[in-house]
Amino acid sequence: MPVNTPRTPEPTVEQLLAAAHTHGIAPSRLRHLDDAGLGDADVDAADFDTAAPERSTSTGGLLADYRDLTDVKLRTSLEAEHGLYIAESTKIIDRALRAGHEPRSLLMSRAWFLRLAPVLAGDLASDAPILLGTEEQVDGLAGFHVHRGALASMRRPRPREVSATITGARRVVIVEDVVDHTNLGAIFRSAAGLGVDAVLLSPSCADPLYRRSIRVSMGTVFQVPWARFTAWPTGLQELRQEGFILAALALEDDSVTLREFAATAPERVALLLGTEGDGLRPATLAQADATVLIPMAHAVDSLNVAAATAVACYALQIE
């Protein structure tokens, strides 16, 4: 007969308060989603819809940040309008806090609070409310199983200017029209791991701070400076004025191989990448100083844009 693993008992109020005390977390920050006896306890379904326009800091208003996160259109609209993004998992929340991003609130099960308390203390401490509930309550609110421990509603940092983002940079990745959040997150992860100094996005690119992008990037969207062009593709002239060579990854008749280009790569390179189907727009290609290709075998014409980014960034690493 199969043996069922005993479920870990819910932490008691005393255990939660003890953990808060140990790590210097003010008990007033703890708010329960039921009547366990801490803070703003009387929350019902009606509270979930209250105060969305005003972004109230009542428990009901805070819960509105997390409701039904599987609705992509709703989350995109809500986050853009109110300047929020959702960080998911202990590791990603830790990276967001270390990057100086400000939490509006945090949502987690009581059991996860005991594990996450050290991350929320010390230099990363804030006064953001910590919303606690059972796993079922947290999952029901978010609309999916929050198996990575916790969610945080974070205030979006002020957008960077392209000029400030490329100051001092030597390797830059420029992404045109990539709307798939998974691909964009993977591009950021490769850029971070392979020493890219900045990522720049065309106006229609996906949001790096969308939950899936953040998750796939493993939180590196907080580590690599990035900015979005307002003028495209004419904004690329700014990089040329700053001494960058614009290298477009494209299958053109006059393209050189990545190995050839990397062998004599200039000091400052901005690598242009487009969508998987159509590639870079003709107007964008016209801005490039060089076109570069990754030689392929077995009649494969190209790599996934995220994989191509990784290959190109590795080849252009600065020793």
Tab-separated table of N, CA, C and O in Angstrom, residues 204-250:
chain	number	residue	atom	x	y	z
A	204	SER	N	8.100	47.758	-29.020
A	204	SER	CA	7.062	46.724	-28.999
A	204	SER	C	7.510	45.419	-28.349
A	204	SER	O	6.768	44.434	-28.375
A	205	CYS	N	8.698	45.392	-27.773
A	205	CYS	CA	9.152	44.171	-27.095
A	205	CYS	C	8.292	43.873	-25.867
A	205	CYS	O	7.659	44.755	-25.293
A	206	ALA	N	8.311	42.614	-25.461
A	206	ALA	CA	7.605	42.193	-24.254
A	206	ALA	C	8.192	42.872	-23.017
A	206	ALA	O	9.272	43.472	-23.063
A	207	ASP	N	7.473	42.757	-21.932
A	207	ASP	CA	7.850	43.397	-20.668
A	207	ASP	C	8.813	42.503	-19.885
A	207	ASP	O	8.434	41.406	-19.476
A	208	PRO	N	10.044	42.934	-19.640
A	208	PRO	CA	10.967	42.114	-18.844
A	208	PRO	C	10.499	41.876	-17.417
A	208	PRO	O	10.938	40.918	-16.772
A	209	LEU	N	9.601	42.734	-16.918
A	209	LEU	CA	9.116	42.586	-15.550
A	209	LEU	C	7.780	41.854	-15.473
A	209	LEU	O	7.124	41.867	-14.427
A	210	TYR	N	7.378	41.229	-16.567
A	210	TYR	CA	6.232	40.336	-16.477
A	210	TYR	C	6.670	39.077	-15.731
A	210	TYR	O	7.826	38.660	-15.801
A	211	ARG	N	5.748	38.462	-15.010
A	211	ARG	CA	6.097	37.373	-14.088
A	211	ARG	C	6.855	36.242	-14.757
A	211	ARG	O	7.850	35.745	-14.225
A	212	ARG	N	6.434	35.823	-15.955
A	212	ARG	CA	7.120	34.717	-16.632
A	212	ARG	C	8.528	35.133	-17.070
A	212	ARG	O	9.471	34.362	-16.972
A	213	SER	N	8.674	36.356	-17.575
A	213	SER	CA	10.006	36.821	-17.962
A	213	SER	C	10.956	36.803	-16.777
A	213	SER	O	12.109	36.354	-16.881
A	214	ILE	N	10.486	37.300	-15.655
A	214	ILE	CA	11.320	37.328	-14.454
A	214	ILE	C	11.712	35.918	-14.049
A	214	ILE	O	12.878	35.638	-13.735
A	215	ARG	N	10.727	35.012	-14.062
A	215	ARG	CA	10.978	33.643	-13.607
A	215	ARG	C	11.994	32.930	-14.506
A	215	ARG	O	12.928	32.297	-14.029
A	216	VAL	N	11.799	33.043	-15.836
A	216	VAL	CA	12.720	32.378	-16.758
A	216	VAL	C	14.116	32.983	-16.655
A	216	VAL	O	15.117	32.284	-16.783
A	217	SER	N	14.194	34.272	-16.410
A	217	SER	CA	15.504	34.928	-16.297
A	217	SER	C	16.203	34.608	-14.978
A	217	SER	O	17.365	34.977	-14.799
A	218	MET	N	15.491	33.934	-14.065
A	218	MET	CA	16.025	33.666	-12.719
A	218	MET	C	16.352	34.960	-11.985
A	218	MET	O	17.283	35.025	-11.184
A	219	GLY	N	15.584	36.011	-12.267
A	219	GLY	CA	15.773	37.282	-11.584
A	219	GLY	C	16.895	38.131	-12.141
A	219	GLY	O	17.171	39.211	-11.602
A	220	THR	N	17.527	37.698	-13.243
A	220	THR	CA	18.630	38.501	-13.788
A	220	THR	C	18.139	39.777	-14.450
A	220	THR	O	18.946	40.668	-14.752
A	221	VAL	N	16.815	39.905	-14.680
A	221	VAL	CA	16.291	41.175	-15.190
A	221	VAL	C	16.524	42.294	-14.176
A	221	VAL	O	16.451	43.471	-14.536
A	222	PHE	N	16.795	41.944	-12.933
A	222	PHE	CA	17.106	42.952	-11.918
A	222	PHE	C	18.592	43.294	-11.902
A	222	PHE	O	18.992	44.287	-11.297
A	223	GLN	N	19.400	42.477	-12.527
A	223	GLN	CA	20.848	42.645	-12.452
A	223	GLN	C	21.426	43.328	-13.684
A	223	GLN	O	22.398	44.076	-13.576
A	224	VAL	N	20.861	43.044	-14.855
A	224	VAL	CA	21.376	43.636	-16.089
A	224	VAL	C	20.629	44.948	-16.353
A	224	VAL	O	19.408	44.945	-16.472
A	225	PRO	N	21.333	46.068	-16.457
A	225	PRO	CA	20.650	47.330	-16.772
A	225	PRO	C	19.939	47.225	-18.122
A	225	PRO	O	20.499	46.681	-19.078
A	226	TRP	N	18.714	47.726	-18.188
A	226	TRP	CA	17.982	47.690	-19.454
A	226	TRP	C	17.145	48.951	-19.621
A	226	TRP	O	16.810	49.625	-18.653
A	227	ALA	N	16.857	49.239	-20.870
A	227	ALA	CA	16.035	50.405	-21.201
A	227	ALA	C	15.282	50.117	-22.484
A	227	ALA	O	15.632	49.207	-23.239
A	228	ARG	N	14.253	50.913	-22.727
A	228	ARG	CA	13.424	50.745	-23.921
A	228	ARG	C	13.545	52.003	-24.787
A	228	ARG	O	13.439	53.125	-24.278
A	229	PHE	N	13.786	51.794	-26.084
A	229	PHE	CA	13.837	52.920	-27.014
A	229	PHE	C	12.453	53.554	-27.145
A	229	PHE	O	11.433	52.870	-27.109
A	230	THR	N	12.419	54.851	-27.331
A	230	THR	CA	11.173	55.537	-27.665
A	230	THR	C	11.085	55.780	-29.166
A	230	THR	O	9.989	55.799	-29.732
A	231	ALA	N	12.228	55.968	-29.830
A	231	ALA	CA	12.272	56.128	-31.283
A	231	ALA	C	12.943	54.897	-31.879
A	231	ALA	O	14.037	54.519	-31.455
A	232	TRP	N	12.284	54.266	-32.854
A	232	TRP	CA	12.812	53.019	-33.420
A	232	TRP	C	12.571	52.986	-34.934
A	232	TRP	O	11.474	53.313	-35.378
A	233	PRO	N	13.605	52.627	-35.727
A	233	PRO	CA	14.966	52.273	-35.299
A	233	PRO	C	15.935	53.445	-35.263
A	233	PRO	O	17.135	53.263	-35.083
A	234	THR	N	15.421	54.674	-35.432
A	234	THR	CA	16.320	55.828	-35.481
A	234	THR	C	17.103	56.019	-34.195
A	234	THR	O	18.190	56.593	-34.203
A	235	GLY	N	16.554	55.504	-33.080
A	235	GLY	CA	17.259	55.627	-31.804
A	235	GLY	C	18.593	54.906	-31.783
A	235	GLY	O	19.451	55.184	-30.919
A	236	LEU	N	18.796	53.984	-32.722
A	236	LEU	CA	20.072	53.262	-32.778
A	236	LEU	C	21.237	54.189	-33.088
A	236	LEU	O	22.393	53.873	-32.785
A	237	GLN	N	20.954	55.341	-33.688
A	237	GLN	CA	22.012	56.295	-33.986
A	237	GLN	C	22.750	56.738	-32.729
A	237	GLN	O	23.939	57.071	-32.767
A	238	GLU	N	22.048	56.725	-31.607
A	238	GLU	CA	22.675	57.135	-30.345
A	238	GLU	C	23.842	56.226	-29.984
A	238	GLU	O	24.865	56.684	-29.477
A	239	LEU	N	23.691	54.938	-30.259
A	239	LEU	CA	24.778	54.017	-29.956
A	239	LEU	C	25.963	54.241	-30.892
A	239	LEU	O	27.124	54.187	-30.460
A	240	ARG	N	25.666	54.479	-32.166
A	240	ARG	CA	26.759	54.759	-33.094
A	240	ARG	C	27.518	56.014	-32.666
A	240	ARG	O	28.753	56.063	-32.727
A	241	GLN	N	26.795	57.026	-32.210
A	241	GLN	CA	27.435	58.262	-31.750
A	241	GLN	C	28.317	58.027	-30.527
A	241	GLN	O	29.270	58.774	-30.294
A	242	GLU	N	27.998	56.980	-29.767
A	242	GLU	CA	28.792	56.645	-28.590
A	242	GLU	C	29.911	55.653	-28.906
A	242	GLU	O	30.563	55.145	-27.994
A	243	GLY	N	30.119	55.370	-30.180
A	243	GLY	CA	31.242	54.537	-30.583
A	243	GLY	C	30.959	53.058	-30.703
A	243	GLY	O	31.889	52.257	-30.851
A	244	PHE	N	29.687	52.669	-30.687
A	244	PHE	CA	29.347	51.259	-30.836
A	244	PHE	C	29.296	50.867	-32.315
A	244	PHE	O	28.864	51.646	-33.166
A	245	ILE	N	29.732	49.656	-32.595
A	245	ILE	CA	29.503	49.034	-33.885
A	245	ILE	C	28.221	48.216	-33.766
A	245	ILE	O	28.090	47.376	-32.866
A	246	LEU	N	27.271	48.447	-34.657
A	246	LEU	CA	25.997	47.745	-34.626
A	246	LEU	C	26.106	46.491	-35.485
A	246	LEU	O	26.256	46.578	-36.710
A	247	ALA	N	26.053	45.333	-34.848
A	247	ALA	CA	26.173	44.049	-35.537
A	247	ALA	C	24.835	43.335	-35.495
A	247	ALA	O	24.345	42.981	-34.417
A	248	ALA	N	24.227	43.143	-36.654
A	248	ALA	CA	22.910	42.506	-36.745
A	248	ALA	C	23.075	41.015	-36.999
A	248	ALA	O	23.796	40.611	-37.910
A	249	LEU	N	22.404	40.209	-36.194
A	249	LEU	CA	22.402	38.760	-36.430
A	249	LEU	C	21.335	38.476	-37.484
A	249	LEU	O	20.135	38.556	-37.210
A	250	ALA	N	21.787	38.183	-38.719
A	250	ALA	CA	20.844	38.048	-39.831
A	250	ALA	C	21.457	37.208	-40.944
A	250	ALA	O	22.680	37.188	-41.130
